[in-house]
Coordinates of C-alpha atoms in Angstrom, one line a residue:
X1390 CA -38.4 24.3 35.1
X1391 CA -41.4 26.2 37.2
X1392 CA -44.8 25.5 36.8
X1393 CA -46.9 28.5 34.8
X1394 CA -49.8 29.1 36.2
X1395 CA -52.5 25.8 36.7
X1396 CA -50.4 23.7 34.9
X1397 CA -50.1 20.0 36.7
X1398 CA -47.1 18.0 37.9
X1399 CA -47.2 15.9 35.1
X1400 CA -46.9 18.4 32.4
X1401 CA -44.6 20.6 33.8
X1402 CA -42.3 17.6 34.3
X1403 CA -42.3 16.6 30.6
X1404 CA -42.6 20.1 29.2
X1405 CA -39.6 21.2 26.4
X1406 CA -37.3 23.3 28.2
X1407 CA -33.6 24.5 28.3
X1408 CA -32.4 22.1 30.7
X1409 CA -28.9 23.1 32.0
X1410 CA -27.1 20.1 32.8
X1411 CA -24.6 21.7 35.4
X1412 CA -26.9 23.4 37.3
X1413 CA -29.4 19.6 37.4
X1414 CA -25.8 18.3 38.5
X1415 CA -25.0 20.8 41.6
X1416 CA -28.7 21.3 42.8
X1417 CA -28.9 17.5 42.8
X1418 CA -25.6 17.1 45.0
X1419 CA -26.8 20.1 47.2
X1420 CA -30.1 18.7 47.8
X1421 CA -28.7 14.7 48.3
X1422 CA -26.0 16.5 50.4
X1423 CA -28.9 18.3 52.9
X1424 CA -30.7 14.9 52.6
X1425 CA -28.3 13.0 54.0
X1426 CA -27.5 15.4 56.8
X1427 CA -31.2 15.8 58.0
X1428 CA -30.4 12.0 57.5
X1429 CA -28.1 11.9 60.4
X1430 CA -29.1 15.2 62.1
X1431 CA -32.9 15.7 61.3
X1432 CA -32.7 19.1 63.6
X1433 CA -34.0 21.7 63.6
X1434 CA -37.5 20.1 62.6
X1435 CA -39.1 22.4 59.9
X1436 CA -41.7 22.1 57.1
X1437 CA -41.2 24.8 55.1
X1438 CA -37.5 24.6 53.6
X1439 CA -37.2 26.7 50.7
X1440 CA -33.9 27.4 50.7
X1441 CA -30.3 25.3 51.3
X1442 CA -26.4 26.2 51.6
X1443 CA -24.3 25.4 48.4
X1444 CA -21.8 24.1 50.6
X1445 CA -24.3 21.0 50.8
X1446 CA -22.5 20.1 47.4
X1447 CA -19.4 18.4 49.5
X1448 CA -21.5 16.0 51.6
X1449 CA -23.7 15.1 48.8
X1450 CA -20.9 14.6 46.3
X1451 CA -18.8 12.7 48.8
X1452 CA -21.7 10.8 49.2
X1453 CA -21.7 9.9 45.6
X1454 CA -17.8 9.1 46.1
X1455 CA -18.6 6.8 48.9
X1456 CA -21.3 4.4 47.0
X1457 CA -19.0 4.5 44.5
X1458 CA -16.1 2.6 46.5
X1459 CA -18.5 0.7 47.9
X1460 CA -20.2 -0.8 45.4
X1461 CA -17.7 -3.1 44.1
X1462 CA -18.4 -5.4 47.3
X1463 CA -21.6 -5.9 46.3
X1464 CA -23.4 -6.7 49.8
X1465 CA -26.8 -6.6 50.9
X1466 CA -25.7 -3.3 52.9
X1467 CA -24.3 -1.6 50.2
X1468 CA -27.9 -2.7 48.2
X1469 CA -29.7 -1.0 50.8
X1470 CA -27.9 2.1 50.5
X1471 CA -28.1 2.3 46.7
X1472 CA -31.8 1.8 47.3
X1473 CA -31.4 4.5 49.9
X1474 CA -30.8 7.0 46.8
X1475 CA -33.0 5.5 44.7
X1476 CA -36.2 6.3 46.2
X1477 CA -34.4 9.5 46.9
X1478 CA -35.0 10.6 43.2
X1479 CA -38.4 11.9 43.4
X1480 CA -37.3 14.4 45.5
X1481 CA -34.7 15.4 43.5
X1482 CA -37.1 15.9 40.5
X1483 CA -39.6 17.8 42.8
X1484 CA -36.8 20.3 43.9
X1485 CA -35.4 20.2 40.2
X1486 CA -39.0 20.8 38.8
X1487 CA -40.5 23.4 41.4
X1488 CA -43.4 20.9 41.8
X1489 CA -44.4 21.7 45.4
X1490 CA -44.2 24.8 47.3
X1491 CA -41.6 23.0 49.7
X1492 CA -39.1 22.5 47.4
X1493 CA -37.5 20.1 50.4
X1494 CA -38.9 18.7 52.9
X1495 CA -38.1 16.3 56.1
X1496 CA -40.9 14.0 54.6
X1497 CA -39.3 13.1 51.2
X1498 CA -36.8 11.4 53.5
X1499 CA -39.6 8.9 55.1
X1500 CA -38.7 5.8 52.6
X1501 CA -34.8 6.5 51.9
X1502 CA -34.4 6.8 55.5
X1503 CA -35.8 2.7 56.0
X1504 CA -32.6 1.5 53.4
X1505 CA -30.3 4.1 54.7
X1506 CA -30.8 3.2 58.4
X1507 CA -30.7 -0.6 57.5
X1508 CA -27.2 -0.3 55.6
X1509 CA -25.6 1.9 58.0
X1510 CA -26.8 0.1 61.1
X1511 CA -25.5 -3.3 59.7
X1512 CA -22.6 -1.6 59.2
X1513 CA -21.9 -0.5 62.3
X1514 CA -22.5 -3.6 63.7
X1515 CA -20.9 -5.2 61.2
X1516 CA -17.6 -2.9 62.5
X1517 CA -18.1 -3.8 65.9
X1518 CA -18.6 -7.4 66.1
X1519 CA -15.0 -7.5 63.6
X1520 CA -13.2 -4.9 65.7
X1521 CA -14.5 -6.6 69.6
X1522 CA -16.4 -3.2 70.5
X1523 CA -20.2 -5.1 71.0
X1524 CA -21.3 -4.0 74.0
X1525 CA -20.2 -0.8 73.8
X1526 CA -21.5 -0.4 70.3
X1527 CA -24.6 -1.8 72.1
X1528 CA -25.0 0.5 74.7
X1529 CA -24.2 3.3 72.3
X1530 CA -27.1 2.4 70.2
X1531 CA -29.6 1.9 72.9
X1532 CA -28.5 5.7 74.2
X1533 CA -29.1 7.0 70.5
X1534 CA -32.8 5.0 70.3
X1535 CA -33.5 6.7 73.5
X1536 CA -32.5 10.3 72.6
X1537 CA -34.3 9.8 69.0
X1538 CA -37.7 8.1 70.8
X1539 CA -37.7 11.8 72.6
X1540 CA -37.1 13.8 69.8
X1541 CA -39.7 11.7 67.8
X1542 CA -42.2 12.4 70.5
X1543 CA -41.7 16.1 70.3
X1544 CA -42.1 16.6 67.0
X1545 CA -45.8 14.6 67.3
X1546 CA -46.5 16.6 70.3
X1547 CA -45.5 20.1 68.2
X1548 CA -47.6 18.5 65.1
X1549 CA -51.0 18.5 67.3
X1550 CA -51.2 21.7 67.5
X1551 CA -51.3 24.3 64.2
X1552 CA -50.5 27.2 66.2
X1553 CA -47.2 25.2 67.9
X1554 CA -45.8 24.2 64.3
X1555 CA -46.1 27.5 63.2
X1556 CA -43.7 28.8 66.1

């Protein structure tokens, strides 16, 4: 599915075309897979993706796995990850559909990334109040918050500036 020529969004999404299922099945994985990695390790910072390793498949599918298993305990956490991938979707039709000339990008990841950092925080501290570790899950955190505040401001300084981004 590419858009021809001046054709919008909304038709090239719900023109007749030879869909092949295996192919909607691996890019999907792929792109979930690089999703949840930028997740977890959003560098290197970059706006124009256009192209991602196959061997994103593994994480994505495991990914897939994991939900999966824990979805029968039926927790708020586990709701907030499945609503993590939900409002992951639209990306995956955008990559699916060529309807944007970044394919991926770090900004389809704004909304997931609220559920997804909800579910796995709780869960963290979920592990560490049951396994005695608090304060040194604690000080873990604040380190992390720290190191992430720093590479947050970066990126706004390096978005200022047109010429800066580009680099």
């Amino acid at each position: 599915l590419k858009p021809a020529g001046s054709a919008n969004a909304f038709s090239v999404l719900f023109q007749e075309s030879s869909l092949d299922l295996n192919r909607v099945i691996v890019d999907s994985l792929v792109t979930t897979g690089f999703y949840l990695k930028k997740f977890f390790l959003p560098l290197p910072l970059n706006f124009a993706i256009v192209e991602m390793s196959p061997l994103y498949v593994v994480p994505g599918a495991a990914a897939l796995l994991v939900l999966w298993y824990f979805f029968k305990y039926r927790t708020i956490l586990v709701y907030c990850m499945v609503a993590g991938l939900i409002f992951l979707i639209p990306s995956l039709v955008v990559r699916l559909a060529g309807l944007n000339w970044t394919p991926v990008a770090e900004r389809y990841l704004y909304i997931p990334s609220a559920f997804l950092t909800i579910a796995v925080c709780g869960s963290v501290i979920s592990w560490a109040i049951k396994n005695g570790w608090e304060r040194l899950t604690a000080s873990l955190c604040i380190g992390l918050l720290i190191l992430f505040a720093g590479t947050t401001f970066h990126r706004n300084i390096i978005w200022r500036d047109n010429l800066s981004l580009f680099r």
